[in-house]
Amino acid sequence: MKNMTLEKPGAGARDQGLKSAGRRHFLDFLLGTGAFATLGAVFYPVFKFMTPPQVIEAAQNSVVAAKVSELAANTGKIFKFGSKPGIIVKTASGELKAFSAVCTHLECIVQYSSEKKQIWCACHNGQYDLTGKNVGGPPPRPLEEYTAKVQGDDIVVTKG
């Protein structure tokens, strides 16, 4: 007797069809995950750019802005007040004035102009007097004013 295996008619074609369906399913899976990964790689940075970072506001109410010896008459100095900059100005008469150094127009950093005896924003020529009031240019409102006191050799600036 011959050793013959009996196959059902069409069994080979069915096995071939199952293998083909498995390959097709695998390729569909690869294509889908590749497309999903590409979309994620494109939209994740856009999403991160559009959402503002979680910045914890410093609970500081006062900070040492400078040493008394650092500030000559008719000069100003930028200092860090929590997460924002501040500016301290020593007037020609020796009086200390402190303000937020963030321009109220487009949030540029202001500086002290000793020639004009004004606080000046270089972005769009915004000008503030030594009380923080906006006197020229596009700034819509005055600078936030701080309190400056001398404590020993330090100049301490306090909000409010």
mmCIF file of C-alpha atoms in Angstrom:
data_model
loop_
_atom_site.group_PDB
_atom_site.id
_atom_site.type_symbol
_atom_site.label_atom_id
_atom_site.label_comp_id
_atom_site.label_asym_id
_atom_site.label_seq_id
_atom_site.Cartn_x
_atom_site.Cartn_y
_atom_site.Cartn_z
ATOM 1 C CA MET A 1 0.000 0.000 0.000
ATOM 2 C CA LYS A 2 1.061 3.416 -0.718
ATOM 3 C CA ASN A 3 1.272 5.855 2.079
ATOM 4 C CA MET A 4 -1.008 8.559 0.856
ATOM 5 C CA THR A 5 -2.511 11.315 2.779
ATOM 6 C CA LEU A 6 -5.867 12.321 1.746
ATOM 7 C CA GLU A 7 -6.390 15.996 1.461
ATOM 8 C CA LYS A 8 -9.653 17.649 1.078
ATOM 9 C CA PRO A 9 -10.056 19.458 -2.161
ATOM 10 C CA GLY A 10 -9.148 23.171 -1.783
ATOM 11 C CA ALA A 11 -7.371 22.694 1.567
ATOM 12 C CA GLY A 12 -4.067 24.092 0.252
ATOM 13 C CA ALA A 13 -5.777 27.185 -1.094
ATOM 14 C CA ARG A 14 -7.485 27.747 2.245
ATOM 15 C CA ASP A 15 -4.169 27.509 4.154
ATOM 16 C CA GLN A 16 -2.673 29.935 1.675
ATOM 17 C CA GLY A 17 -5.642 32.267 2.207
ATOM 18 C CA LEU A 18 -5.207 32.092 6.001
ATOM 19 C CA LYS A 19 -1.519 32.932 5.686
ATOM 20 C CA SER A 20 -2.366 35.805 3.365
ATOM 21 C CA ALA A 21 -5.010 37.124 5.797
ATOM 22 C CA GLY A 22 -2.466 36.939 8.650
ATOM 23 C CA ARG A 23 0.059 38.904 6.644
ATOM 24 C CA ARG A 24 -2.565 41.446 5.631
ATOM 25 C CA HIS A 25 -3.650 41.858 9.265
ATOM 26 C CA PHE A 26 -0.028 42.315 10.339
ATOM 27 C CA LEU A 27 0.614 44.904 7.601
ATOM 28 C CA ASP A 28 -2.590 46.771 8.520
ATOM 29 C CA PHE A 29 -1.434 46.812 12.137
ATOM 30 C CA LEU A 30 2.005 48.168 11.169
ATOM 31 C CA LEU A 31 0.497 50.822 8.931
ATOM 32 C CA GLY A 32 -1.989 51.911 11.603
ATOM 33 C CA THR A 33 0.566 52.151 14.394
ATOM 34 C CA GLY A 34 2.993 53.963 12.074
ATOM 35 C CA ALA A 35 0.335 56.515 11.131
ATOM 36 C CA PHE A 36 -0.654 56.952 14.799
ATOM 37 C CA ALA A 37 2.985 57.445 15.837
ATOM 38 C CA THR A 38 3.522 59.993 13.064
ATOM 39 C CA LEU A 39 0.432 61.966 14.087
ATOM 40 C CA GLY A 40 1.572 61.855 17.706
ATOM 41 C CA ALA A 41 5.050 63.075 16.749
ATOM 42 C CA VAL A 42 3.516 66.009 14.857
ATOM 43 C CA PHE A 43 0.771 67.067 17.272
ATOM 44 C CA TYR A 44 2.522 66.549 20.628
ATOM 45 C CA PRO A 45 5.018 69.428 20.160
ATOM 46 C CA VAL A 46 2.220 71.659 18.843
ATOM 47 C CA PHE A 47 0.108 70.845 21.902
ATOM 48 C CA LYS A 48 3.043 71.450 24.291
ATOM 49 C CA PHE A 49 3.751 74.790 22.591
ATOM 50 C CA MET A 50 0.148 75.961 22.864
ATOM 51 C CA THR A 51 -0.357 75.064 26.535
ATOM 52 C CA PRO A 52 1.392 77.386 29.005
ATOM 53 C CA PRO A 53 3.813 75.800 31.437
ATOM 54 C CA GLN A 54 2.837 75.365 35.050
ATOM 55 C CA VAL A 55 4.842 78.101 36.756
ATOM 56 C CA ILE A 56 4.607 78.124 40.489
ATOM 57 C CA GLU A 57 4.557 81.732 41.619
ATOM 58 C CA ALA A 58 7.146 82.398 44.248
ATOM 59 C CA ALA A 59 5.691 83.070 47.654
ATOM 60 C CA GLN A 60 8.288 85.771 48.226
ATOM 61 C CA ASN A 61 6.968 89.077 49.367
ATOM 62 C CA SER A 62 10.364 90.718 49.722
ATOM 63 C CA VAL A 63 13.826 90.286 48.235
ATOM 64 C CA VAL A 64 17.277 91.804 48.598
ATOM 65 C CA ALA A 65 17.598 93.802 45.374
ATOM 66 C CA ALA A 66 21.109 95.191 45.788
ATOM 67 C CA LYS A 67 23.757 96.360 48.194
ATOM 68 C CA VAL A 68 23.750 100.051 49.079
ATOM 69 C CA SER A 69 27.314 100.361 47.753
ATOM 70 C CA GLU A 70 26.277 98.939 44.333
ATOM 71 C CA LEU A 71 23.861 101.755 43.489
ATOM 72 C CA ALA A 72 25.245 105.215 42.761
ATOM 73 C CA ALA A 73 23.036 108.304 42.487
ATOM 74 C CA ASN A 74 21.036 108.593 39.232
ATOM 75 C CA THR A 75 21.425 104.884 38.323
ATOM 76 C CA GLY A 76 19.174 101.865 38.110
ATOM 77 C CA LYS A 77 19.587 98.125 38.474
ATOM 78 C CA ILE A 78 17.491 95.158 37.340
ATOM 79 C CA PHE A 79 16.914 92.457 39.977
ATOM 80 C CA LYS A 80 14.926 89.241 40.172
ATOM 81 C CA PHE A 81 11.689 89.333 42.152
ATOM 82 C CA GLY A 82 10.346 85.782 42.207
ATOM 83 C CA SER A 83 9.871 84.741 38.581
ATOM 84 C CA LYS A 84 9.721 88.311 37.216
ATOM 85 C CA PRO A 85 12.291 91.091 36.976
ATOM 86 C CA GLY A 86 12.181 94.285 38.988
ATOM 87 C CA ILE A 87 14.054 97.572 38.673
ATOM 88 C CA ILE A 88 15.445 99.700 41.475
ATOM 89 C CA VAL A 89 16.394 103.305 40.818
ATOM 90 C CA LYS A 90 18.416 105.620 43.019
ATOM 91 C CA THR A 91 17.428 109.159 42.034
ATOM 92 C CA ALA A 92 19.859 112.085 41.826
ATOM 93 C CA SER A 93 18.655 113.184 45.275
ATOM 94 C CA GLY A 94 19.368 109.693 46.715
ATOM 95 C CA GLU A 95 15.765 108.491 46.990
ATOM 96 C CA LEU A 96 15.122 104.790 46.219
ATOM 97 C CA LYS A 97 12.299 103.817 43.856
ATOM 98 C CA ALA A 98 11.394 100.228 42.933
ATOM 99 C CA PHE A 99 9.044 98.949 40.235
ATOM 100 C CA SER A 100 8.234 95.894 38.199
ATOM 101 C CA ALA A 101 10.643 95.863 35.244
ATOM 102 C CA VAL A 102 7.999 94.456 32.903
ATOM 103 C CA CYS A 103 6.631 97.035 30.455
ATOM 104 C CA THR A 104 2.838 97.229 30.490
ATOM 105 C CA HIS A 105 2.707 97.395 26.685
ATOM 106 C CA LEU A 106 4.226 94.140 25.415
ATOM 107 C CA GLU A 107 6.011 92.878 28.548
ATOM 108 C CA CYS A 108 9.517 93.852 27.444
ATOM 109 C CA ILE A 109 12.121 94.551 30.134
ATOM 110 C CA VAL A 110 12.484 98.250 30.967
ATOM 111 C CA GLN A 111 15.695 100.038 31.930
ATOM 112 C CA TYR A 112 16.676 103.303 33.585
ATOM 113 C CA SER A 113 17.851 106.167 31.374
ATOM 114 C CA SER A 114 20.070 108.430 33.478
ATOM 115 C CA GLU A 115 20.141 111.155 30.775
ATOM 116 C CA LYS A 116 16.347 111.505 30.692
ATOM 117 C CA LYS A 117 15.889 110.531 34.370
ATOM 118 C CA GLN A 118 13.124 108.169 33.232
ATOM 119 C CA ILE A 119 12.438 104.464 33.041
ATOM 120 C CA TRP A 120 12.494 103.531 29.377
ATOM 121 C CA CYS A 121 11.331 100.540 27.328
ATOM 122 C CA ALA A 122 13.483 99.961 24.261
ATOM 123 C CA CYS A 123 10.888 97.829 22.426
ATOM 124 C CA HIS A 124 8.544 100.655 21.385
ATOM 125 C CA ASN A 125 9.999 103.719 23.140
ATOM 126 C CA GLY A 126 7.709 103.477 26.169
ATOM 127 C CA GLN A 127 8.555 106.020 28.865
ATOM 128 C CA TYR A 128 7.732 106.122 32.568
ATOM 129 C CA ASP A 129 8.533 108.821 35.109
ATOM 130 C CA LEU A 130 10.076 108.053 38.505
ATOM 131 C CA THR A 131 6.657 107.458 40.042
ATOM 132 C CA GLY A 132 6.032 104.634 37.527
ATOM 133 C CA LYS A 133 3.434 106.632 35.580
ATOM 134 C CA ASN A 134 3.454 106.145 31.801
ATOM 135 C CA VAL A 135 4.371 109.509 30.226
ATOM 136 C CA GLY A 136 5.171 108.595 26.621
ATOM 137 C CA GLY A 137 4.897 105.869 24.023
ATOM 138 C CA PRO A 138 2.350 103.063 23.824
ATOM 139 C CA PRO A 139 2.256 101.677 27.427
ATOM 140 C CA PRO A 140 -1.405 101.683 28.532
ATOM 141 C CA ARG A 141 -0.876 101.826 32.319
ATOM 142 C CA PRO A 142 1.785 102.572 34.953
ATOM 143 C CA LEU A 143 4.390 100.135 36.223
ATOM 144 C CA GLU A 144 3.613 98.166 39.369
ATOM 145 C CA GLU A 145 5.305 99.983 42.250
ATOM 146 C CA TYR A 146 7.225 98.262 45.048
ATOM 147 C CA THR A 147 8.523 99.558 48.373
ATOM 148 C CA ALA A 148 12.308 99.910 48.784
ATOM 149 C CA LYS A 149 13.990 100.178 52.201
ATOM 150 C CA VAL A 150 17.574 100.113 53.356
ATOM 151 C CA GLN A 151 18.287 97.449 55.981
ATOM 152 C CA GLY A 152 21.921 97.494 57.004
ATOM 153 C CA ASP A 153 23.976 97.236 53.812
ATOM 154 C CA ASP A 154 21.084 95.732 51.802
ATOM 155 C CA ILE A 155 18.312 97.351 49.795
ATOM 156 C CA VAL A 156 15.182 95.272 50.442
ATOM 157 C CA VAL A 157 12.270 95.532 48.027
ATOM 158 C CA THR A 158 8.772 94.537 49.156
ATOM 159 C CA LYS A 159 5.533 94.161 47.190
ATOM 160 C CA GLY A 160 2.607 96.314 48.179
#
